[in-house]
Amino acid sequence: MDTALDRHEHGVTREADILIIGGGLSGAMLAAQLLRLPGRREVLIVEPRSELGRGEAYSAVELGHTLNGNAARMSVDPDNADDLTQWLTAFIEAGGWPESDQQQVPISELFPPRGMFGLYAQQRLAEARELGVQNGSTAEHVRGEAVDLRVVDDAVMLTLDDGQVLRGRFAVLATGMFPAARTPQTESSGLNAAALDPWDVAAMRRLDPQSTVLIIGSGLTMVDAVVSLEQAGHRGPIEVFSRHGLLPHVRRQPPAWVDFLAEDHSLRSPRQLMRALRQQCRQALAQGIDWQAPLDTVRAHIGRLWSQASDVQRRQFVRHVRPWWESHHHRSPPLSAELVARLHEEGRLRIRAASFNGLASSAEGTLAIHIRRRGEAGLTVVQGAALINSSGIEYDWRRVARPLPQQLLARGLIQPGPLALGIAACPDGAVLDAHGEPAERLFAMGPPLRGMWWESTAVTDVASQAKALAARLVELQTHHPD
Ligand SMILES: Cc1cc2nc3c(=O)[nH]c(=O)nc-3n(C[C@H](O)[C@H](O)[C@H](O)COP(=O)(O)OP(=O)(O)OC[C@H]3O[C@@H](n4cnc5c(N)ncnc54)[C@H](O)[C@@H]3O)c2cc1C
């Protein structure tokens, strides 16, 4: 179709080379990488939030809501592991984080507040924008939610919630994680309306400080919720319910350990992996070395192991290893873990292996939930004054009640990823359509690729994917000019 006609017919309001859908850490870091590469390109980043680079994770405002890894582990520059430490050093010297003195550890070992990390990501994007200007490249924030996407001949048309239509040669889904609270299931159970936001300290200040708070889920969001409650002055009982009743371990700074998976490519099944890992952990402990040392070497290989595994093996991993992996691998920052441990010891925080089964009827001003204790058939009613849902993320896009995932599925432009975790894609990020064909113009990165790599969410995953995808898009742009 003639391009001018095509634009007119679709009511195109803006055009760009690359449309990035979602301006959290993934979208911002992809834009930064695109701006740094030679050549001229226009990038539009569609994001409803007022600021780029933050998403939910790095919009945090409380100093107690920190990264779960220290500065040495959280660089957004895959070529410079010290990038965050260097930024933080300058930031602290300029008086940006006076409280950091209290921790008395080297800067590389500090666990920065997530809001501060958001500032770091924004600054790196701003620097990339300045560099981009030299090539004539730009990256602009378009406020809004993308609600529909079509691929028309040689372009992608993106419709926003205010009716704007953006036309791009390529588009990238950097839509991050969808909270479990956004699913029709939790919507209909009434959970969303009843639950407090785990990070909303102001709302928690309105609670009676001695009241009982119920928390569903026992992962890192629960840890954040407990930090929020403490900050809000809550001093009453906290009842935590989760299927396995496991708390995240605390993150320590283990010494280096031999990369045993690099040396043994015969390990494929989850069972083999776990057997080898347990053996390595035993060896470490026998030498007086932290078990976290061997565990941390697995991280670099998990994507390869997951993508090589069969669906049966992946299911085994999810069923048998996942709870263990979540509590041992996704570890808690030390100060937050200390708080949780203290409240647990004092008997104020109790954790029970039980699943949430919906709201129960209760007297006005109170709240009651049905839980099913592990190993029991019947339901039990538990009362509290407030409820916090920290049960995590919805990775199955078929259950995400947002327009864009639903439209992409309805149009057959995407298909669910392995085990319905996120969406299916090629290793370079090109999404697979409903027939399994790789898209020429539609890509994805970060959490939507959970099913492809298992770990596709953390800062370092996002940073390395942003670099690789930017190089791929520039290659496509160069080889297929308009
Ligand atoms: C509370 C929390 C704490 C975390 N802490 C850590 C940590 O300490 N260390 C770590 O490594 N990782 C952490 N993570 C993981 C974290 O998700 C990643 O580090 C990172 O935020 C992923 O970035 P993202 O841009 O892919 O996703 P997100 O941050 O979720 O951003 C996605 C963005 O896309 C936008 N969006 C979605 N749909 C649309 C649409 N249709 N149109 C336009 N925009 C859209 C959203 O508004 C959002 O801003 C944390 C995550 C959370 C939620």
XYZ file of C-alpha atoms and ligand atoms in Angstrom, residues 20-28 46-49 51 53-58 60 66-69 73-74 112 114 117 142 144-148 158 160 174-178 199 220-221 224 299 333 393 402-405 445-448 456-462, ligand 1:
118
model
C 8.718 0.832 22.581
C 5.601 -0.189 24.483
C 6.274 0.269 28.187
C 8.730 2.721 29.698
C 9.853 0.864 32.817
C 13.448 -0.237 33.213
C 13.298 -2.447 30.083
C 11.877 0.242 27.805
C 14.227 2.920 29.112
C 4.713 4.708 25.165
C 4.240 4.744 28.927
C 1.285 5.946 31.042
C 3.461 6.868 34.049
C 8.441 9.217 34.426
C 12.753 4.112 33.764
C 10.833 3.430 36.948
C 7.877 1.082 36.416
C 6.368 -0.266 39.636
C 9.695 -1.447 41.048
C 11.646 1.823 40.896
C 9.284 3.256 45.323
C 15.557 -1.439 48.606
C 17.015 -3.478 45.777
C 17.384 -7.152 46.614
C 20.999 -7.164 45.462
C 25.207 -6.787 41.290
C 22.833 -4.242 39.796
C 20.241 1.064 47.406
C 14.737 1.297 44.623
C 17.973 3.152 41.467
C 4.449 9.485 24.696
C -0.603 6.782 27.380
C -1.490 3.106 27.379
C -1.204 1.147 24.137
C -4.529 -0.630 23.670
C -4.209 -2.210 20.238
C -0.196 1.224 17.627
C -3.288 4.435 22.370
C 8.446 -4.012 27.120
C 5.276 -4.202 29.172
C 6.870 -5.762 32.253
C 4.986 -7.745 34.819
C 1.276 -7.712 35.410
C 3.977 -0.137 49.318
C 9.854 -10.391 48.472
C 6.660 -8.314 48.141
C 8.384 -5.022 51.449
C 22.166 -17.916 37.629
C 17.993 -7.507 51.362
C 2.659 -11.793 39.308
C -5.635 -5.327 30.014
C -6.591 -4.364 26.440
C -3.233 -4.832 24.723
C -2.514 -8.456 25.752
C 11.930 -8.252 26.111
C 12.035 -8.645 29.878
C 9.249 -10.291 31.908
C 7.041 -11.170 28.867
C 13.864 -12.689 32.489
C 12.953 -10.026 35.000
C 15.866 -8.884 37.129
C 17.951 -5.797 36.437
C 20.792 -7.780 34.908
C 18.450 -9.822 32.652
C 16.814 -6.662 31.396
C 8.217 -4.203 43.608
C 9.295 -4.788 42.747
C 10.593 -4.817 43.207
C 11.605 -5.337 42.401
N 12.874 -5.359 42.893
C 13.862 -5.829 42.126
C 15.205 -5.846 42.600
O 15.463 -5.432 43.717
N 16.181 -6.332 41.783
C 15.893 -6.811 40.546
O 16.805 -7.241 39.846
N 14.630 -6.815 40.070
C 13.622 -6.350 40.830
N 12.341 -6.369 40.353
C 12.112 -6.886 39.039
C 11.780 -5.733 38.109
O 10.558 -6.045 37.506
C 12.747 -5.485 37.013
O 13.979 -5.122 37.559
C 12.286 -4.349 36.088
O 11.443 -3.465 36.734
C 11.609 -4.877 34.871
O 11.404 -3.757 34.072
P 10.292 -3.727 32.963
O 10.412 -2.398 32.347
O 10.420 -4.917 32.094
O 8.946 -3.909 33.724
P 8.109 -2.855 34.592
O 8.969 -2.187 35.582
O 6.943 -3.635 35.079
O 7.657 -1.766 33.554
C 6.768 -2.018 32.511
C 6.089 -0.720 32.144
O 5.246 -0.966 31.034
C 4.120 -0.156 31.147
N 3.058 -0.770 30.349
C 2.463 -1.981 30.519
N 1.536 -2.173 29.568
C 1.546 -1.071 28.789
C 0.802 -0.670 27.649
N -0.143 -1.447 27.119
N 1.064 0.542 27.093
C 2.028 1.348 27.611
N 2.754 1.014 28.695
C 2.512 -0.177 29.273
C 3.822 -0.095 32.627
O 3.128 1.104 32.945
C 5.217 -0.141 33.237
O 5.686 1.116 33.616
C 11.303 -5.858 41.136
C 9.985 -5.843 40.690
C 8.987 -5.307 41.477
C 7.574 -5.289 40.966
